[in-house]
Amino acid sequence: KVCNSGINRLSIGLQSFHEKLLKEVLGSPHTYNESYSSIKNSMKVGFKTVNIDLLYGLPQQSLEDWIFDVKTTLEYKPQSITTNWYVIHEGSKTEKLLSDKKITPNDFSTENLKELEKWTYSYLTKEGYIETRADNFYLPGHEQTYGKLTYSLGHESIGFGVGAYSFINGYLIEAPKYVNPYKKAIESNYYLPISNFSEKANKKTLMERFIMMN
């Protein structure tokens, strides 16, 4: 049973309920029907906190699309909602699709973006959610422990799994992003496989990190 496993939080990278955005822009392997099923099933099986990730600022996305996504998510009343501005990374598939004019940019001006963020904050707080750090919302009693311990209080953390990050002794450490190298390292009895790590953080860096993350 989930309640006996020690795992009490599940985060679903749902991103959007719009099939066109999922397929044409994100190249997502999941459908909107699977999104519905994932939420319903995860709410049933005993996780204390279910978090839903949503993306705004997607190419071809409108303000109306975003409002629909937020309102649809609220039909299930997940204990936590994370909203993220979509970043188009250099060399990504999305950047190529835009340059080839196979998809169109979103129509969010600076004013549109302010309107979107104000609407999101107003709507979710009226529904009982609390914002902690930009774009992170939770119902009372369901604040993300990881975010509180690391971003707010600056504690060290250990992340397990493919692509997980740890913060130990002033170093930000990244685990391998691919399953096979990670699996091979574990089978070779490495405690924490490392793909990459940062320079050691000094006091100034930690102070800047605290301000940026809060």
PDB file of C-alpha atoms in Angstrom:
ATOM      1  CA  LYS A   1       0.000   0.000   0.000  1.00  0.00           C
ATOM      2  CA  VAL A   2       1.160   3.514  -0.784  1.00  0.00           C
ATOM      3  CA  CYS A   3       0.497   4.678   2.766  1.00  0.00           C
ATOM      4  CA  ASN A   4       2.939   2.040   4.087  1.00  0.00           C
ATOM      5  CA  SER A   5       5.691   2.591   1.513  1.00  0.00           C
ATOM      6  CA  GLY A   6       7.166   5.773   2.986  1.00  0.00           C
ATOM      7  CA  ILE A   7       6.313   7.668  -0.199  1.00  0.00           C
ATOM      8  CA  ASN A   8       3.777  10.348   0.641  1.00  0.00           C
ATOM      9  CA  ARG A   9       3.971  12.742  -2.328  1.00  0.00           C
ATOM     10  CA  LEU A  10       3.427  12.219  -6.050  1.00  0.00           C
ATOM     11  CA  SER A  11       4.057  14.892  -8.664  1.00  0.00           C
ATOM     12  CA  ILE A  12       2.444  14.458 -12.085  1.00  0.00           C
ATOM     13  CA  GLY A  13       3.985  16.291 -15.045  1.00  0.00           C
ATOM     14  CA  LEU A  14       0.613  16.847 -16.643  1.00  0.00           C
ATOM     15  CA  GLN A  15       1.636  20.147 -18.373  1.00  0.00           C
ATOM     16  CA  SER A  16      -1.659  20.718 -20.249  1.00  0.00           C
ATOM     17  CA  PHE A  17      -5.063  19.211 -20.977  1.00  0.00           C
ATOM     18  CA  HIS A  18      -4.832  20.314 -24.607  1.00  0.00           C
ATOM     19  CA  GLU A  19      -3.960  17.431 -26.907  1.00  0.00           C
ATOM     20  CA  LYS A  20      -2.621  19.764 -29.602  1.00  0.00           C
ATOM     21  CA  LEU A  21      -0.136  21.408 -27.236  1.00  0.00           C
ATOM     22  CA  LEU A  22       0.954  18.064 -25.809  1.00  0.00           C
ATOM     23  CA  LYS A  23       1.640  16.528 -29.219  1.00  0.00           C
ATOM     24  CA  GLU A  24       2.649  19.388 -31.512  1.00  0.00           C
ATOM     25  CA  VAL A  25       4.627  21.549 -29.071  1.00  0.00           C
ATOM     26  CA  LEU A  26       5.865  19.297 -26.269  1.00  0.00           C
ATOM     27  CA  GLY A  27       6.062  15.985 -28.119  1.00  0.00           C
ATOM     28  CA  SER A  28       4.603  14.394 -25.004  1.00  0.00           C
ATOM     29  CA  PRO A  29       4.055  10.627 -24.887  1.00  0.00           C
ATOM     30  CA  HIS A  30       0.856  11.001 -22.858  1.00  0.00           C
ATOM     31  CA  THR A  31      -2.633  12.026 -23.964  1.00  0.00           C
ATOM     32  CA  TYR A  32      -5.151  14.231 -22.178  1.00  0.00           C
ATOM     33  CA  ASN A  33      -7.239  11.126 -21.416  1.00  0.00           C
ATOM     34  CA  GLU A  34      -4.236   9.609 -19.654  1.00  0.00           C
ATOM     35  CA  SER A  35      -3.848  12.872 -17.750  1.00  0.00           C
ATOM     36  CA  TYR A  36      -7.388  12.559 -16.431  1.00  0.00           C
ATOM     37  CA  SER A  37      -6.793   8.934 -15.436  1.00  0.00           C
ATOM     38  CA  SER A  38      -3.476   9.724 -13.720  1.00  0.00           C
ATOM     39  CA  ILE A  39      -5.073  12.353 -11.500  1.00  0.00           C
ATOM     40  CA  LYS A  40      -8.090  10.236 -10.583  1.00  0.00           C
ATOM     41  CA  ASN A  41      -6.031   7.136  -9.836  1.00  0.00           C
ATOM     42  CA  SER A  42      -3.367   8.935  -7.803  1.00  0.00           C
ATOM     43  CA  MET A  43      -6.023  10.658  -5.699  1.00  0.00           C
ATOM     44  CA  LYS A  44      -7.545   7.249  -4.885  1.00  0.00           C
ATOM     45  CA  VAL A  45      -4.550   5.169  -3.848  1.00  0.00           C
ATOM     46  CA  GLY A  46      -3.456   6.940  -0.686  1.00  0.00           C
ATOM     47  CA  PHE A  47      -0.800   9.555  -1.425  1.00  0.00           C
ATOM     48  CA  LYS A  48      -0.961  12.278   1.192  1.00  0.00           C
ATOM     49  CA  THR A  49      -0.094  14.925  -1.400  1.00  0.00           C
ATOM     50  CA  VAL A  50      -0.652  14.871  -5.147  1.00  0.00           C
ATOM     51  CA  ASN A  51       1.018  17.701  -7.059  1.00  0.00           C
ATOM     52  CA  ILE A  52       0.072  18.683 -10.602  1.00  0.00           C
ATOM     53  CA  ASP A  53       2.610  20.455 -12.828  1.00  0.00           C
ATOM     54  CA  LEU A  54       1.198  22.882 -15.409  1.00  0.00           C
ATOM     55  CA  LEU A  55       3.053  24.892 -18.071  1.00  0.00           C
ATOM     56  CA  TYR A  56       2.209  28.345 -19.382  1.00  0.00           C
ATOM     57  CA  GLY A  57       3.908  30.374 -22.103  1.00  0.00           C
ATOM     58  CA  LEU A  58       3.856  27.447 -24.536  1.00  0.00           C
ATOM     59  CA  PRO A  59       4.002  28.209 -28.257  1.00  0.00           C
ATOM     60  CA  GLN A  60       0.451  28.265 -29.698  1.00  0.00           C
ATOM     61  CA  GLN A  61      -1.013  28.588 -26.194  1.00  0.00           C
ATOM     62  CA  SER A  62      -3.595  31.284 -25.456  1.00  0.00           C
ATOM     63  CA  LEU A  63      -4.748  32.805 -22.181  1.00  0.00           C
ATOM     64  CA  GLU A  64      -8.031  30.931 -22.628  1.00  0.00           C
ATOM     65  CA  ASP A  65      -6.097  27.644 -22.941  1.00  0.00           C
ATOM     66  CA  TRP A  66      -4.358  28.364 -19.633  1.00  0.00           C
ATOM     67  CA  ILE A  67      -7.572  29.278 -17.813  1.00  0.00           C
ATOM     68  CA  PHE A  68      -9.119  26.011 -19.010  1.00  0.00           C
ATOM     69  CA  ASP A  69      -6.114  24.008 -17.745  1.00  0.00           C
ATOM     70  CA  VAL A  70      -6.222  25.585 -14.280  1.00  0.00           C
ATOM     71  CA  LYS A  71     -10.003  25.234 -13.895  1.00  0.00           C
ATOM     72  CA  THR A  72      -9.930  21.632 -15.116  1.00  0.00           C
ATOM     73  CA  THR A  73      -7.169  20.794 -12.627  1.00  0.00           C
ATOM     74  CA  LEU A  74      -9.248  22.326  -9.837  1.00  0.00           C
ATOM     75  CA  GLU A  75     -12.083  19.901 -10.587  1.00  0.00           C
ATOM     76  CA  TYR A  76      -9.912  17.289  -8.825  1.00  0.00           C
ATOM     77  CA  LYS A  77      -8.674  19.610  -6.061  1.00  0.00           C
ATOM     78  CA  PRO A  78      -5.087  18.264  -5.904  1.00  0.00           C
ATOM     79  CA  GLN A  79      -3.271  19.178  -2.699  1.00  0.00           C
ATOM     80  CA  SER A  80      -0.526  21.007  -4.605  1.00  0.00           C
ATOM     81  CA  ILE A  81      -0.186  22.776  -7.962  1.00  0.00           C
ATOM     82  CA  THR A  82       3.042  23.968  -9.575  1.00  0.00           C
ATOM     83  CA  THR A  83       2.858  26.402 -12.487  1.00  0.00           C
ATOM     84  CA  ASN A  84       5.939  26.972 -14.621  1.00  0.00           C
ATOM     85  CA  TRP A  85       6.808  29.359 -17.448  1.00  0.00           C
ATOM     86  CA  TYR A  86       7.885  27.266 -20.432  1.00  0.00           C
ATOM     87  CA  VAL A  87      11.525  27.861 -21.352  1.00  0.00           C
ATOM     88  CA  ILE A  88      12.610  27.160 -24.936  1.00  0.00           C
ATOM     89  CA  HIS A  89      16.161  25.870 -24.648  1.00  0.00           C
ATOM     90  CA  GLU A  90      18.764  26.359 -27.345  1.00  0.00           C
ATOM     91  CA  GLY A  91      18.967  23.335 -29.603  1.00  0.00           C
ATOM     92  CA  SER A  92      15.654  21.913 -28.392  1.00  0.00           C
ATOM     93  CA  LYS A  93      13.006  20.346 -30.601  1.00  0.00           C
ATOM     94  CA  THR A  94      10.662  23.240 -29.831  1.00  0.00           C
ATOM     95  CA  GLU A  95      13.236  25.808 -30.991  1.00  0.00           C
ATOM     96  CA  LYS A  96      13.633  23.927 -34.286  1.00  0.00           C
ATOM     97  CA  LEU A  97       9.860  23.689 -34.791  1.00  0.00           C
ATOM     98  CA  LEU A  98       9.586  27.458 -34.272  1.00  0.00           C
ATOM     99  CA  SER A  99      12.487  28.257 -36.616  1.00  0.00           C
ATOM    100  CA  ASP A 100      10.975  25.973 -39.279  1.00  0.00           C
ATOM    101  CA  LYS A 101       7.623  27.755 -38.730  1.00  0.00           C
ATOM    102  CA  LYS A 102       5.877  24.457 -38.036  1.00  0.00           C
ATOM    103  CA  ILE A 103       4.450  25.950 -34.840  1.00  0.00           C
ATOM    104  CA  THR A 104       3.732  29.574 -33.938  1.00  0.00           C
ATOM    105  CA  PRO A 105       4.918  31.527 -30.866  1.00  0.00           C
ATOM    106  CA  ASN A 106       2.450  32.243 -28.070  1.00  0.00           C
ATOM    107  CA  ASP A 107       0.753  35.631 -28.115  1.00  0.00           C
ATOM    108  CA  PHE A 108       1.656  36.625 -24.547  1.00  0.00           C
ATOM    109  CA  SER A 109       2.853  40.198 -24.310  1.00  0.00           C
ATOM    110  CA  THR A 110       4.335  41.427 -21.031  1.00  0.00           C
ATOM    111  CA  GLU A 111       0.886  42.701 -20.082  1.00  0.00           C
ATOM    112  CA  ASN A 112      -0.709  39.372 -21.023  1.00  0.00           C
ATOM    113  CA  LEU A 113       1.794  37.569 -18.813  1.00  0.00           C
ATOM    114  CA  LYS A 114       1.089  39.860 -15.865  1.00  0.00           C
ATOM    115  CA  GLU A 115      -2.627  39.285 -16.377  1.00  0.00           C
ATOM    116  CA  LEU A 116      -2.119  35.526 -16.490  1.00  0.00           C
ATOM    117  CA  GLU A 117      -0.051  35.436 -13.304  1.00  0.00           C
ATOM    118  CA  LYS A 118      -2.429  37.758 -11.428  1.00  0.00           C
ATOM    119  CA  TRP A 119      -5.437  35.698 -12.516  1.00  0.00           C
ATOM    120  CA  THR A 120      -3.732  32.433 -11.483  1.00  0.00           C
ATOM    121  CA  TYR A 121      -2.805  33.769  -8.047  1.00  0.00           C
ATOM    122  CA  SER A 122      -6.277  35.229  -7.465  1.00  0.00           C
ATOM    123  CA  TYR A 123      -8.124  32.122  -8.636  1.00  0.00           C
ATOM    124  CA  LEU A 124      -6.053  29.594  -6.693  1.00  0.00           C
ATOM    125  CA  THR A 125      -5.940  31.586  -3.457  1.00  0.00           C
ATOM    126  CA  LYS A 126      -9.730  31.979  -3.569  1.00  0.00           C
ATOM    127  CA  GLU A 127      -9.879  28.178  -3.801  1.00  0.00           C
ATOM    128  CA  GLY A 128      -7.861  27.886  -0.571  1.00  0.00           C
ATOM    129  CA  TYR A 129      -4.344  27.480  -1.960  1.00  0.00           C
ATOM    130  CA  ILE A 130      -1.309  29.232  -0.467  1.00  0.00           C
ATOM    131  CA  GLU A 131       1.565  30.439  -2.660  1.00  0.00           C
ATOM    132  CA  THR A 132       5.048  29.603  -1.397  1.00  0.00           C
ATOM    133  CA  ARG A 133       7.803  30.813  -3.701  1.00  0.00           C
ATOM    134  CA  ALA A 134       6.789  31.984  -7.147  1.00  0.00           C
ATOM    135  CA  ASP A 135       4.242  29.737  -8.864  1.00  0.00           C
ATOM    136  CA  ASN A 136       4.121  27.050  -6.143  1.00  0.00           C
ATOM    137  CA  PHE A 137       0.685  26.595  -4.570  1.00  0.00           C
ATOM    138  CA  TYR A 138      -0.478  24.168  -1.898  1.00  0.00           C
ATOM    139  CA  LEU A 139      -3.417  23.508   0.400  1.00  0.00           C
ATOM    140  CA  PRO A 140      -2.760  23.927   4.157  1.00  0.00           C
ATOM    141  CA  GLY A 141      -0.760  20.985   5.494  1.00  0.00           C
ATOM    142  CA  HIS A 142       0.677  20.036   2.108  1.00  0.00           C
ATOM    143  CA  GLU A 143       3.671  22.315   1.664  1.00  0.00           C
ATOM    144  CA  GLN A 144       6.500  20.688  -0.258  1.00  0.00           C
ATOM    145  CA  THR A 145       9.023  19.563   2.383  1.00  0.00           C
ATOM    146  CA  TYR A 146      11.889  19.530  -0.112  1.00  0.00           C
ATOM    147  CA  GLY A 147      11.269  23.130  -1.127  1.00  0.00           C
ATOM    148  CA  LYS A 148      10.936  24.285   2.467  1.00  0.00           C
ATOM    149  CA  LEU A 149      14.105  22.537   3.657  1.00  0.00           C
ATOM    150  CA  THR A 150      16.322  23.424   0.703  1.00  0.00           C
ATOM    151  CA  TYR A 151      15.060  26.684  -0.814  1.00  0.00           C
ATOM    152  CA  SER A 152      13.805  28.364   2.357  1.00  0.00           C
ATOM    153  CA  LEU A 153      16.034  26.949   5.102  1.00  0.00           C
ATOM    154  CA  GLY A 154      19.119  26.072   3.026  1.00  0.00           C
ATOM    155  CA  HIS A 155      19.501  22.491   4.301  1.00  0.00           C
ATOM    156  CA  GLU A 156      21.406  19.807   2.432  1.00  0.00           C
ATOM    157  CA  SER A 157      19.445  17.184   0.510  1.00  0.00           C
ATOM    158  CA  ILE A 158      20.043  13.878  -1.241  1.00  0.00           C
ATOM    159  CA  GLY A 159      18.142  13.055  -4.432  1.00  0.00           C
ATOM    160  CA  PHE A 160      17.773   9.468  -5.643  1.00  0.00           C
ATOM    161  CA  GLY A 161      16.853   8.506  -9.183  1.00  0.00           C
ATOM    162  CA  VAL A 162      17.646   9.401 -12.767  1.00  0.00           C
ATOM    163  CA  GLY A 163      18.284  13.145 -13.176  1.00  0.00           C
ATOM    164  CA  ALA A 164      17.911  13.840  -9.450  1.00  0.00           C
ATOM    165  CA  TYR A 165      19.831  16.692  -7.807  1.00  0.00           C
ATOM    166  CA  SER A 166      21.523  16.687  -4.414  1.00  0.00           C
ATOM    167  CA  PHE A 167      23.017  19.575  -2.456  1.00  0.00           C
ATOM    168  CA  ILE A 168      25.828  18.326  -0.213  1.00  0.00           C
ATOM    169  CA  ASN A 169      28.662  20.232   1.480  1.00  0.00           C
ATOM    170  CA  GLY A 170      28.155  23.251  -0.785  1.00  0.00           C
ATOM    171  CA  TYR A 171      28.061  21.270  -4.029  1.00  0.00           C
ATOM    172  CA  LEU A 172      25.080  20.862  -6.352  1.00  0.00           C
ATOM    173  CA  ILE A 173      25.346  17.294  -7.632  1.00  0.00           C
ATOM    174  CA  GLU A 174      23.481  15.870 -10.604  1.00  0.00           C
ATOM    175  CA  ALA A 175      22.733  12.172 -11.077  1.00  0.00           C
ATOM    176  CA  PRO A 176      22.899  10.692 -14.605  1.00  0.00           C
ATOM    177  CA  LYS A 177      19.980  11.705 -16.819  1.00  0.00           C
ATOM    178  CA  TYR A 178      19.729   8.327 -18.519  1.00  0.00           C
ATOM    179  CA  VAL A 179      18.445   5.085 -17.053  1.00  0.00           C
ATOM    180  CA  ASN A 180      21.181   2.659 -18.180  1.00  0.00           C
ATOM    181  CA  PRO A 181      24.215   4.558 -16.760  1.00  0.00           C
ATOM    182  CA  TYR A 182      22.319   5.098 -13.514  1.00  0.00           C
ATOM    183  CA  LYS A 183      21.350   1.431 -13.300  1.00  0.00           C
ATOM    184  CA  LYS A 184      24.930   0.347 -14.077  1.00  0.00           C
ATOM    185  CA  ALA A 185      26.326   2.551 -11.304  1.00  0.00           C
ATOM    186  CA  ILE A 186      23.838   1.207  -8.765  1.00  0.00           C
ATOM    187  CA  GLU A 187      24.636  -2.380  -9.752  1.00  0.00           C
ATOM    188  CA  SER A 188      28.339  -1.563  -9.242  1.00  0.00           C
ATOM    189  CA  ASN A 189      27.507  -0.520  -5.642  1.00  0.00           C
ATOM    190  CA  TYR A 190      28.071   3.209  -6.151  1.00  0.00           C
ATOM    191  CA  TYR A 191      26.093   5.001  -3.465  1.00  0.00           C
ATOM    192  CA  LEU A 192      25.375   8.173  -5.442  1.00  0.00           C
ATOM    193  CA  PRO A 193      26.307   8.140  -9.140  1.00  0.00           C
ATOM    194  CA  ILE A 194      27.433  11.588 -10.265  1.00  0.00           C
ATOM    195  CA  SER A 195      26.973  12.996 -13.751  1.00  0.00           C
ATOM    196  CA  ASN A 196      27.976  16.561 -12.962  1.00  0.00           C
ATOM    197  CA  PHE A 197      28.643  18.813  -9.987  1.00  0.00           C
ATOM    198  CA  SER A 198      29.028  22.523  -9.407  1.00  0.00           C
ATOM    199  CA  GLU A 199      31.814  24.590  -7.947  1.00  0.00           C
ATOM    200  CA  LYS A 200      31.682  24.723  -4.157  1.00  0.00           C
ATOM    201  CA  ALA A 201      29.275  27.410  -2.998  1.00  0.00           C
ATOM    202  CA  ASN A 202      30.699  30.186  -0.842  1.00  0.00           C
ATOM    203  CA  LYS A 203      28.734  32.361   1.586  1.00  0.00           C
ATOM    204  CA  LYS A 204      27.916  34.964  -1.093  1.00  0.00           C
ATOM    205  CA  THR A 205      26.599  32.266  -3.441  1.00  0.00           C
ATOM    206  CA  LEU A 206      24.431  30.781  -0.705  1.00  0.00           C
ATOM    207  CA  MET A 207      23.001  34.202   0.127  1.00  0.00           C
ATOM    208  CA  GLU A 208      22.212  34.817  -3.552  1.00  0.00           C
ATOM    209  CA  ARG A 209      20.642  31.364  -3.810  1.00  0.00           C
ATOM    210  CA  PHE A 210      18.417  32.087  -0.825  1.00  0.00           C
ATOM    211  CA  ILE A 211      17.176  35.351  -2.332  1.00  0.00           C
ATOM    212  CA  MET A 212      16.601  33.855  -5.804  1.00  0.00           C
ATOM    213  CA  MET A 213      14.735  30.828  -4.473  1.00  0.00           C
ATOM    214  CA  ASN A 214      12.515  32.792  -2.102  1.00  0.00           C
TER     215      ASN A 214
END
